[in-house]
Short mmCIF file of C-alpha atoms and ligand atoms in Angstrom, two decimals:
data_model
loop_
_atom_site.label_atom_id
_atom_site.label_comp_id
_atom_site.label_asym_id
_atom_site.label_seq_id
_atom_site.Cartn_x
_atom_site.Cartn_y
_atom_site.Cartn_z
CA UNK A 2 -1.53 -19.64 16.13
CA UNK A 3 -2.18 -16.58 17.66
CA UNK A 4 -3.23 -13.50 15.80
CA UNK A 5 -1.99 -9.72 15.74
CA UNK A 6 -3.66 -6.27 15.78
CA UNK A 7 -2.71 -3.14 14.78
CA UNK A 8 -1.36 -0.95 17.96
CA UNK A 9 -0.03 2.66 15.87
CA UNK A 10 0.13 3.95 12.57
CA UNK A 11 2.43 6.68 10.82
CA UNK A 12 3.37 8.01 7.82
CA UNK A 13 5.43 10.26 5.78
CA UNK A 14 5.09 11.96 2.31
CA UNK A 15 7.51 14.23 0.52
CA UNK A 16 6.87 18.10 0.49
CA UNK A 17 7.11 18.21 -3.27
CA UNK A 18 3.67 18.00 -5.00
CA UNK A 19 3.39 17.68 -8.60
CA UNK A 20 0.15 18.48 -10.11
CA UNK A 21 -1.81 17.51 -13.25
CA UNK A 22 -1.03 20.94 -14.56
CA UNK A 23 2.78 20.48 -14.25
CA UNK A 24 2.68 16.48 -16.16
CA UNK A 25 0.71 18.24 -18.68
CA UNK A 26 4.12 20.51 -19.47
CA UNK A 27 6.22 17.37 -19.75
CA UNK A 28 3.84 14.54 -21.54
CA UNK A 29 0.58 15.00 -23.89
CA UNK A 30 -2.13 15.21 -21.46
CA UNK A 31 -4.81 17.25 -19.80
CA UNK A 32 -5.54 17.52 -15.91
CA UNK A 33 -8.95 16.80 -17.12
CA UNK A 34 -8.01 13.14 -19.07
CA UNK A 35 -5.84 12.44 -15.78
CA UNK A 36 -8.44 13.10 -12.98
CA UNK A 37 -11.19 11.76 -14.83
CA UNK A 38 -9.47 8.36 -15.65
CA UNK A 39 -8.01 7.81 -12.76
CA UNK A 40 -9.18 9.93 -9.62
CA UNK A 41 -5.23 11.58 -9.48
CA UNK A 42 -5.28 15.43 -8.89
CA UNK A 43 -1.46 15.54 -7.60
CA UNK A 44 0.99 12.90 -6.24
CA UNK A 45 4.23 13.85 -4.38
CA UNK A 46 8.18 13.46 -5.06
CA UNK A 47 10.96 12.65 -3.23
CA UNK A 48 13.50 15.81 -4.09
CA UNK A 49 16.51 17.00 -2.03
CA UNK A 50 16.94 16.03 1.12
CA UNK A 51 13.69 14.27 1.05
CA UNK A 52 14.89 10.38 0.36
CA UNK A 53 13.55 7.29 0.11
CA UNK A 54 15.03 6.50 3.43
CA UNK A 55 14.23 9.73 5.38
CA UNK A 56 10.34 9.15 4.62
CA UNK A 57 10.21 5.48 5.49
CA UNK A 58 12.51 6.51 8.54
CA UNK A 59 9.63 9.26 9.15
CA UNK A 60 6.59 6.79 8.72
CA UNK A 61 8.04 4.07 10.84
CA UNK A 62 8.48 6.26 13.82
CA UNK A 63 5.49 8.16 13.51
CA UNK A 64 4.15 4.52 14.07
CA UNK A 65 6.49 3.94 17.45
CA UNK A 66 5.25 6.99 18.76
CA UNK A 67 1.49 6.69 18.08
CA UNK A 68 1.91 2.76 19.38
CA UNK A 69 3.49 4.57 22.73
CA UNK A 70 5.98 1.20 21.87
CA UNK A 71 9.72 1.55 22.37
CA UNK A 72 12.01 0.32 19.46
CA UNK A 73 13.61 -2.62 21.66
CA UNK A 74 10.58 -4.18 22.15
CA UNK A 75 10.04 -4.49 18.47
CA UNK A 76 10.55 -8.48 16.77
CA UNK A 77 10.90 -8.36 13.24
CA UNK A 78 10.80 -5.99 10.51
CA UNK A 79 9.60 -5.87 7.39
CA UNK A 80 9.61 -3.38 4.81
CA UNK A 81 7.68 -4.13 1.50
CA UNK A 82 8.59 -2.36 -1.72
CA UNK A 83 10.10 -1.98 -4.82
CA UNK A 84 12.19 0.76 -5.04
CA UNK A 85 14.39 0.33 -1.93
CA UNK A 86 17.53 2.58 -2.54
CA UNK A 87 19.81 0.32 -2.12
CA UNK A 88 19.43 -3.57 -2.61
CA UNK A 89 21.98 -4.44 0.02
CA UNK A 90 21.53 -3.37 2.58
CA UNK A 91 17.59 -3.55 2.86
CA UNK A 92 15.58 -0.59 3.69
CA UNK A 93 14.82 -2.36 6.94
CA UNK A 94 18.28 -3.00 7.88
CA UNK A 95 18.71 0.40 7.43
CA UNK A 96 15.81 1.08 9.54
CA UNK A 97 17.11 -1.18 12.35
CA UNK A 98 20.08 0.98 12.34
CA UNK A 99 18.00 4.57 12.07
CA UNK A 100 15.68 3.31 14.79
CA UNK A 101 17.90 0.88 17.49
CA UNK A 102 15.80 -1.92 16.82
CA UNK A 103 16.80 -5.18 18.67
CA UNK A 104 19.91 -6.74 16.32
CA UNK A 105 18.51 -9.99 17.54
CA UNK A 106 15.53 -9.99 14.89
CA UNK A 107 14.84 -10.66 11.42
CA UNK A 108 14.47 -7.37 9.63
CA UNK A 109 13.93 -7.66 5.72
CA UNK A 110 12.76 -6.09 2.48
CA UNK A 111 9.90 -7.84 0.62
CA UNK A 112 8.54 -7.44 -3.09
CA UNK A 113 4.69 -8.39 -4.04
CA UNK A 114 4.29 -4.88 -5.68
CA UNK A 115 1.51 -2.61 -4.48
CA UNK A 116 0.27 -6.03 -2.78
CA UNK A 117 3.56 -6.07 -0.71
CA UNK A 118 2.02 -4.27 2.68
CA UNK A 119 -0.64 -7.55 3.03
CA UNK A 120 1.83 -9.86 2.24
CA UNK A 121 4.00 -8.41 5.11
CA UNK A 122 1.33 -8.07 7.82
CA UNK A 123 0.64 -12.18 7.18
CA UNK A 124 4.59 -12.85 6.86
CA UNK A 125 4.62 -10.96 10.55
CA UNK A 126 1.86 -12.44 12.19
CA UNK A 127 4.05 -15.84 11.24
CA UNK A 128 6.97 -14.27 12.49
CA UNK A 129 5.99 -13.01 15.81
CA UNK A 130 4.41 -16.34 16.70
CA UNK A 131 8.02 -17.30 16.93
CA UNK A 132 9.34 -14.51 18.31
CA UNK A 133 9.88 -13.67 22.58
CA UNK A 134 9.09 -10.20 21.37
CA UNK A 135 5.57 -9.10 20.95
CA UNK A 136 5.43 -6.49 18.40
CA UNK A 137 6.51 -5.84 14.73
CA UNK A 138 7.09 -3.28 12.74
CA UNK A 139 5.45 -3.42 9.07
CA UNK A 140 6.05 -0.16 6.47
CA UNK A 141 4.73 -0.04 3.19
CA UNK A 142 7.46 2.59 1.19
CA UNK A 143 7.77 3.77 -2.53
CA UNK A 144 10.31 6.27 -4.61
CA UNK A 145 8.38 5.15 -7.69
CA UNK A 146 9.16 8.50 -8.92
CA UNK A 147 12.24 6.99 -9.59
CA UNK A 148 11.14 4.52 -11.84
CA UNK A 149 8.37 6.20 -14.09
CA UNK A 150 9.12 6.65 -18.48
CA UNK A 151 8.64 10.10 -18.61
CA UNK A 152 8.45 9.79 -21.87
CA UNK A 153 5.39 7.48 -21.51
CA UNK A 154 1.71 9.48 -20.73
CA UNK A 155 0.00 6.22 -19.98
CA UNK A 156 2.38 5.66 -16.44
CA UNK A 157 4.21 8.40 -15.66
CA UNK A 158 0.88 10.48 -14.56
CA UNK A 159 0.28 7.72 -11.85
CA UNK A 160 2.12 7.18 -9.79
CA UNK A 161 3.98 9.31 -6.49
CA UNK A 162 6.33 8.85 -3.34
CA UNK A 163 4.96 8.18 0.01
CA UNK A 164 5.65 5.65 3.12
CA UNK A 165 2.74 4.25 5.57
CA UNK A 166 3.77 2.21 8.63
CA UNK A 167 2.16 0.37 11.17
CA UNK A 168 3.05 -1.54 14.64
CA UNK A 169 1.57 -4.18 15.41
CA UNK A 170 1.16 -6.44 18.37
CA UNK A 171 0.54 -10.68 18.51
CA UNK A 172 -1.20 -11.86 21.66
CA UNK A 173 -3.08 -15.22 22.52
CA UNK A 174 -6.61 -15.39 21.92
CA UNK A 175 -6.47 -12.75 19.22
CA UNK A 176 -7.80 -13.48 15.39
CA UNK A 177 -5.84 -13.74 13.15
CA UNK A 178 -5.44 -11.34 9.79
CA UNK A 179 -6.56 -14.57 8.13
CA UNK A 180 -4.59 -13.29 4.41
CA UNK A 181 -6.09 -14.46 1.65
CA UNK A 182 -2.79 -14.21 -1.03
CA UNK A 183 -2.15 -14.85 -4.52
CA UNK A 184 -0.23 -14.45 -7.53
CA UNK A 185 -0.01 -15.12 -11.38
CA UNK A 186 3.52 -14.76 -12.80
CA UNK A 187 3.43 -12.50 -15.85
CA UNK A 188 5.72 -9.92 -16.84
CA UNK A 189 4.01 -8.31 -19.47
CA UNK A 190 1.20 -6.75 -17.82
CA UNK A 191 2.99 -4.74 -15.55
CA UNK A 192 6.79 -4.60 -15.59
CA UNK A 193 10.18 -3.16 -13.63
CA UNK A 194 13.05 -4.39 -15.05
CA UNK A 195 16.40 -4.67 -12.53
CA UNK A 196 19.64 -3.70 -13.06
CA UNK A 197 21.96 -5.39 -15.69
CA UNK A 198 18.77 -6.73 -17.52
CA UNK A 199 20.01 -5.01 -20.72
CA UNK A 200 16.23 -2.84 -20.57
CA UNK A 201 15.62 0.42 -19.25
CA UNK A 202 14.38 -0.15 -15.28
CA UNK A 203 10.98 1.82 -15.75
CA UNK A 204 7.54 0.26 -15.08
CA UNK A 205 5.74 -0.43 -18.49
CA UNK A 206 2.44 -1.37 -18.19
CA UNK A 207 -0.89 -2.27 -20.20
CA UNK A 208 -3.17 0.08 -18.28
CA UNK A 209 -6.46 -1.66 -19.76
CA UNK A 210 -5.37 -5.11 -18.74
CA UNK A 211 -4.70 -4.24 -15.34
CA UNK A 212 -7.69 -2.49 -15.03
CA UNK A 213 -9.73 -5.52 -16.03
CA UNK A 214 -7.30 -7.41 -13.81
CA UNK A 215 -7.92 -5.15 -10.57
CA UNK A 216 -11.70 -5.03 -11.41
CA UNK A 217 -12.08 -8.64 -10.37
CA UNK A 218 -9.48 -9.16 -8.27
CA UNK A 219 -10.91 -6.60 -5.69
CA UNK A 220 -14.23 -7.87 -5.34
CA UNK A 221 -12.97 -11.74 -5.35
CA UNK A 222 -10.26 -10.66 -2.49
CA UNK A 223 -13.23 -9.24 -0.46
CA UNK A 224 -15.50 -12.21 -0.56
CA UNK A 225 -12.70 -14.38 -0.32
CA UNK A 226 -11.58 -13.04 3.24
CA UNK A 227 -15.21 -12.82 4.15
CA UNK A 228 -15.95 -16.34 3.27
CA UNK A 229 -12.40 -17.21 5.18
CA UNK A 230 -13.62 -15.56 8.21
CA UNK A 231 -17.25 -16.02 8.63
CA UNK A 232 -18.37 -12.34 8.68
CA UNK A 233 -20.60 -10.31 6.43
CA UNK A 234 -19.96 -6.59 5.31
CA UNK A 235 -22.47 -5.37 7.76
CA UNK A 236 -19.21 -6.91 10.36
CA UNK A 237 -16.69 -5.09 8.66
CA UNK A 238 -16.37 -1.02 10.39
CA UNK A 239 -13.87 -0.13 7.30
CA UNK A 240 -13.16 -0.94 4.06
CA UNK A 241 -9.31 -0.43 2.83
CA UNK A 242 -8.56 -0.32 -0.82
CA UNK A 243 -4.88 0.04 -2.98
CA UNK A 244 -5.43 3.08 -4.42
CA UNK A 245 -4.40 2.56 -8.41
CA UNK A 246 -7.13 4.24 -9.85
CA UNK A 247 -10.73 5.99 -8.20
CA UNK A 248 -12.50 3.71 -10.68
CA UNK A 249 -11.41 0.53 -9.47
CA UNK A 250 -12.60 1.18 -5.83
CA UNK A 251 -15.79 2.85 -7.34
CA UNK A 252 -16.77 -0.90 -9.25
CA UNK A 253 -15.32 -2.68 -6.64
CA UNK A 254 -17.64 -0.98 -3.71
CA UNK A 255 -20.92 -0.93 -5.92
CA UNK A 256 -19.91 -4.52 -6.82
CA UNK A 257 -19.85 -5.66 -3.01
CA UNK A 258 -22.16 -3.09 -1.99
CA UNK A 259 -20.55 -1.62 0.49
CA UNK A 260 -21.89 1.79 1.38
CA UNK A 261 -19.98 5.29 1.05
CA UNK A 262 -19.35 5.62 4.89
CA UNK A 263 -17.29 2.64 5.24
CA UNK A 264 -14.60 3.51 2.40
CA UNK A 265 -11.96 6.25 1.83
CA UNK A 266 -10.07 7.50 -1.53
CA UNK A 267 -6.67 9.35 -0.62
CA UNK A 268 -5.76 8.93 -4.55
CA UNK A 269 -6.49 12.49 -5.25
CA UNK A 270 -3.88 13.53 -2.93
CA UNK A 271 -1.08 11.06 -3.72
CA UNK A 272 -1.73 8.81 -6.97
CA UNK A 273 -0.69 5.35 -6.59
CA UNK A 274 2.13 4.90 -4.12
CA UNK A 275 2.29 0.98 -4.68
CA UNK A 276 2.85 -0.69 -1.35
CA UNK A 277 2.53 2.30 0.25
CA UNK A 278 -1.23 3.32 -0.18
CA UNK A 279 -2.63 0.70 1.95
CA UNK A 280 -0.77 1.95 5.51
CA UNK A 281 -1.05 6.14 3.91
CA UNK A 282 -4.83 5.22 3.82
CA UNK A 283 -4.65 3.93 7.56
CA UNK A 284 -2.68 5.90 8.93
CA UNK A 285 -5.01 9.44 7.66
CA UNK A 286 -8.28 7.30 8.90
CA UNK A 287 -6.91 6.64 12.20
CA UNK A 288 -5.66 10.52 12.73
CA UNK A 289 -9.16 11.62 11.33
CA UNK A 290 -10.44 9.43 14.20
CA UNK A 291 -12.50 7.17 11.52
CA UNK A 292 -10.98 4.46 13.08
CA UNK A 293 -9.15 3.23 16.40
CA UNK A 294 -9.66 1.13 19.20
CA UNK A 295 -11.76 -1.89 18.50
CA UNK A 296 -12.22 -1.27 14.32
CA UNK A 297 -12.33 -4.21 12.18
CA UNK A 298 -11.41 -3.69 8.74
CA UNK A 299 -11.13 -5.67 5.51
CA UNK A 300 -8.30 -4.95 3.51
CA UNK A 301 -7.76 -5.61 0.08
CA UNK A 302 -4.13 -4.72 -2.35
CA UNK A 303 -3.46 -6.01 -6.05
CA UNK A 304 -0.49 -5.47 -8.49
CA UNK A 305 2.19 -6.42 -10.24
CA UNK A 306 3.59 -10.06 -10.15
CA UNK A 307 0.42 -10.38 -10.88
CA UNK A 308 -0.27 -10.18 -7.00
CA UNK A 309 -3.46 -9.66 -4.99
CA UNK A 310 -4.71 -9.96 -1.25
CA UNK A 311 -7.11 -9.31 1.75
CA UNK A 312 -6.74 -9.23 5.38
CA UNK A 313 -9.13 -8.84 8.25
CA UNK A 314 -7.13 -6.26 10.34
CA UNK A 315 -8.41 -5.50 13.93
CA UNK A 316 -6.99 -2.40 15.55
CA UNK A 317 -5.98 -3.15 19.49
N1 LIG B 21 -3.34 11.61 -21.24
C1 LIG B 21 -4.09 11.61 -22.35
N2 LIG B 21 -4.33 10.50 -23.05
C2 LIG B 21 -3.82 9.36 -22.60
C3 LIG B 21 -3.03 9.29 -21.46
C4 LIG B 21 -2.78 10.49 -20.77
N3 LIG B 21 -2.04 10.54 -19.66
N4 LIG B 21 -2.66 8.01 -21.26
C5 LIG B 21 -3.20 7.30 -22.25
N5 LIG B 21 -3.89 8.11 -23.07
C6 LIG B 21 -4.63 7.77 -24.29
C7 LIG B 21 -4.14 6.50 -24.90
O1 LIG B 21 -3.02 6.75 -25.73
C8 LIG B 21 -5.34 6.07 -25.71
O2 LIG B 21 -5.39 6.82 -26.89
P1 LIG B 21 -5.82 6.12 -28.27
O3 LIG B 21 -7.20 5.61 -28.03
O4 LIG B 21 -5.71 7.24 -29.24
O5 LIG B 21 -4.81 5.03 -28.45
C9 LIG B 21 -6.51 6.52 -24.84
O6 LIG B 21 -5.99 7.52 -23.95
C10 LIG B 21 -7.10 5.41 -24.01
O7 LIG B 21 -6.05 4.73 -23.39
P2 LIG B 21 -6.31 3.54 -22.43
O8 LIG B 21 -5.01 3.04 -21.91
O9 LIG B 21 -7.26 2.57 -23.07
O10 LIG B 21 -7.09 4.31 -21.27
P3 LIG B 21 -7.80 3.74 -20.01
O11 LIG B 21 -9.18 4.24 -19.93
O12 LIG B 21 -7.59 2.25 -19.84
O13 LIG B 21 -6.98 4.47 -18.84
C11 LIG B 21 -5.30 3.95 -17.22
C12 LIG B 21 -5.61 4.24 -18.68
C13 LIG B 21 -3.82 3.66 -17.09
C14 LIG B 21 -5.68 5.17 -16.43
C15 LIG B 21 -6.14 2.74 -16.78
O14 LIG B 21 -6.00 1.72 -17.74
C16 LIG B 21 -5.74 2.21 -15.44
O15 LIG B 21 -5.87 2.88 -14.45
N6 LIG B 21 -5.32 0.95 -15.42
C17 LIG B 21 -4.97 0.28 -14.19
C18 LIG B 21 -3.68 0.81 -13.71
C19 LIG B 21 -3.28 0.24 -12.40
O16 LIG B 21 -4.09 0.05 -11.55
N7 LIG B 21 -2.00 -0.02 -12.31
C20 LIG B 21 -1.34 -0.37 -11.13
C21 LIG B 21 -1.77 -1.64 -10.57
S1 LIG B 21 -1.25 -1.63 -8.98
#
């Protein structure tokens, strides 16, 4: 099988920041409690013209551009979330329509919660091994702003809005991502009911749980896709972590000892945008030039299902 690479990232977050200061006039918190527990300063919203659809429209062409790669060369795509704005049609049909892609490709929504961008990258480097076309078009894009209990302190403070997107390109001779994916069905740890369930579609969670969850997962992912692929964390130019909560990556990275150059935190800016993060956190390292031609980095996403996963990404 051949293997893909990352050719151009993009993203796209709504103008409207909300601040710890502004959640503490509508729940019973402090700015303090929320940065210190979690890493969150402020997250952003989707308001007004500023849609689910327009950012992940945004993000995904941000990623055309930077890849220099026209939308009809493009083979399948994939957007992963939960909170698509419609269920039918998927947010990436209505990308192939925003965009012109090809109408000869598979182009599909998929759900493995804040592990959903991993699941798509492996999902595409199966697809495009089928495919005549040679690149593929993976977003990452969240209006869980949508979804929060505002009523409920221990969620509604985490999470924001944001869409990440990334082109990549399969070629022969090339690794592959070599995913390392899992999940454990349970619907009490972390929960979004659907429509016409009879309960309120809001994500409930038990914060503690999925801490303790995350905690291991993280470190088990990373070993995992080291094992998988033979390399060390001296081989690795980049660590990529879901950003839940700052003290997950902080035990994760002194668990695997991976040193403070070769990790970033955008959770300050943006709280946990579910499958989002992981292409938001690309997308800023490759503009701040931390990354680009030739960087190898590991990975690593976990969530709700439960879900987790790494990938060895290589940018081309
Ligand atoms: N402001 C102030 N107090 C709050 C609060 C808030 N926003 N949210 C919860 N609390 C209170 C709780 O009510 C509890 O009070 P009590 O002891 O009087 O009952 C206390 O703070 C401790 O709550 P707890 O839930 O044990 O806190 P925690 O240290 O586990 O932190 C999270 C809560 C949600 C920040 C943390 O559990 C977390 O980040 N979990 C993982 C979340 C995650 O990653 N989810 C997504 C997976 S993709």
């Amino acid at each position: 099988m051949n293997g893909i690479k990352i050719r151009g990232t993009g993203r796209s977050v709504p103008g409207k920041l909300v601040t710890n200061q502004d959640l503490e006039r509508i729940v019973d918190t402090s700015g303090e409690w929320i940065a210190s527990r979690t890493g969150i300063q402020t997250r952003r919203h989707c308001a007004g013209e500023e849609t689910f659809s327009s950012i992940t429209a945004e993000a995904a062409r941000r990623a055309l551009e930077d890849a220099g790669v026209p939308p009809d060369q493009i083979g399948a795509c994939i957007v992963a979330t939960v909170t698509p704005e419609t269920l039918v049609p998927s947010a990436a049909c209505g990308l192939q329509a925003a965009l012109g892609l090809p109408e000869d490709i598979p182009c599909f929504d998929l759900n493995a919660a804040c592990t959903g961008f991993l699941f798509a990258l492996h999902t595409m480097e199966c697809l495009l091994n089928a495919s005549p076309r040679k690149f593929g078009l993976v977003v990452g894009a969240e209006n869980l702003s949508r979804v929060v209990n505002w009523a409920d302190r221990g969620t509604c403070i985490l999470f924001g809005d944001g869409a990440g997107a990334a082109v990549v390109e399969c070629r022969e001779g090339w690794p592959s991502v070599s995913a390392v994916l899992g999940c454990h069905g349970n619907g009490e740890l972390l929960r979004l009911p659907g429509p016409e369930t009879g309960e309120p579609s809001y994500i409930s969670m038990e914060g503690t749980k999925v801490f303790k969850f995350a905690v291991e997962a993280v470190p088990w992912c990373v070993n995992q896709v080291l094992q998988k692929t033979g390399r060390t964390v001296e081989d690795v130019d980049f660590f990529v972590f879901h950003q839940a909560n700052a003290r997950i990556i902080d035990l994760a990275v002194r668990k695997c000892r991976i040193p403070p150059e070769k990790y970033y935190k955008n959770i300050a800016e943006y709280g946990n945008t579910s499958a989002a993060s992981i292409p938001l956190v690309l997308s800023e390292l490759r503009e701040q030039g931390k990354i680009g031609p030739g960087s190898r980095l590991l990975a690593v996403g976990f969530g709700g299902g439960l879900t987790w996963g790494g990938c060895l990404i290589e940018f081309a």
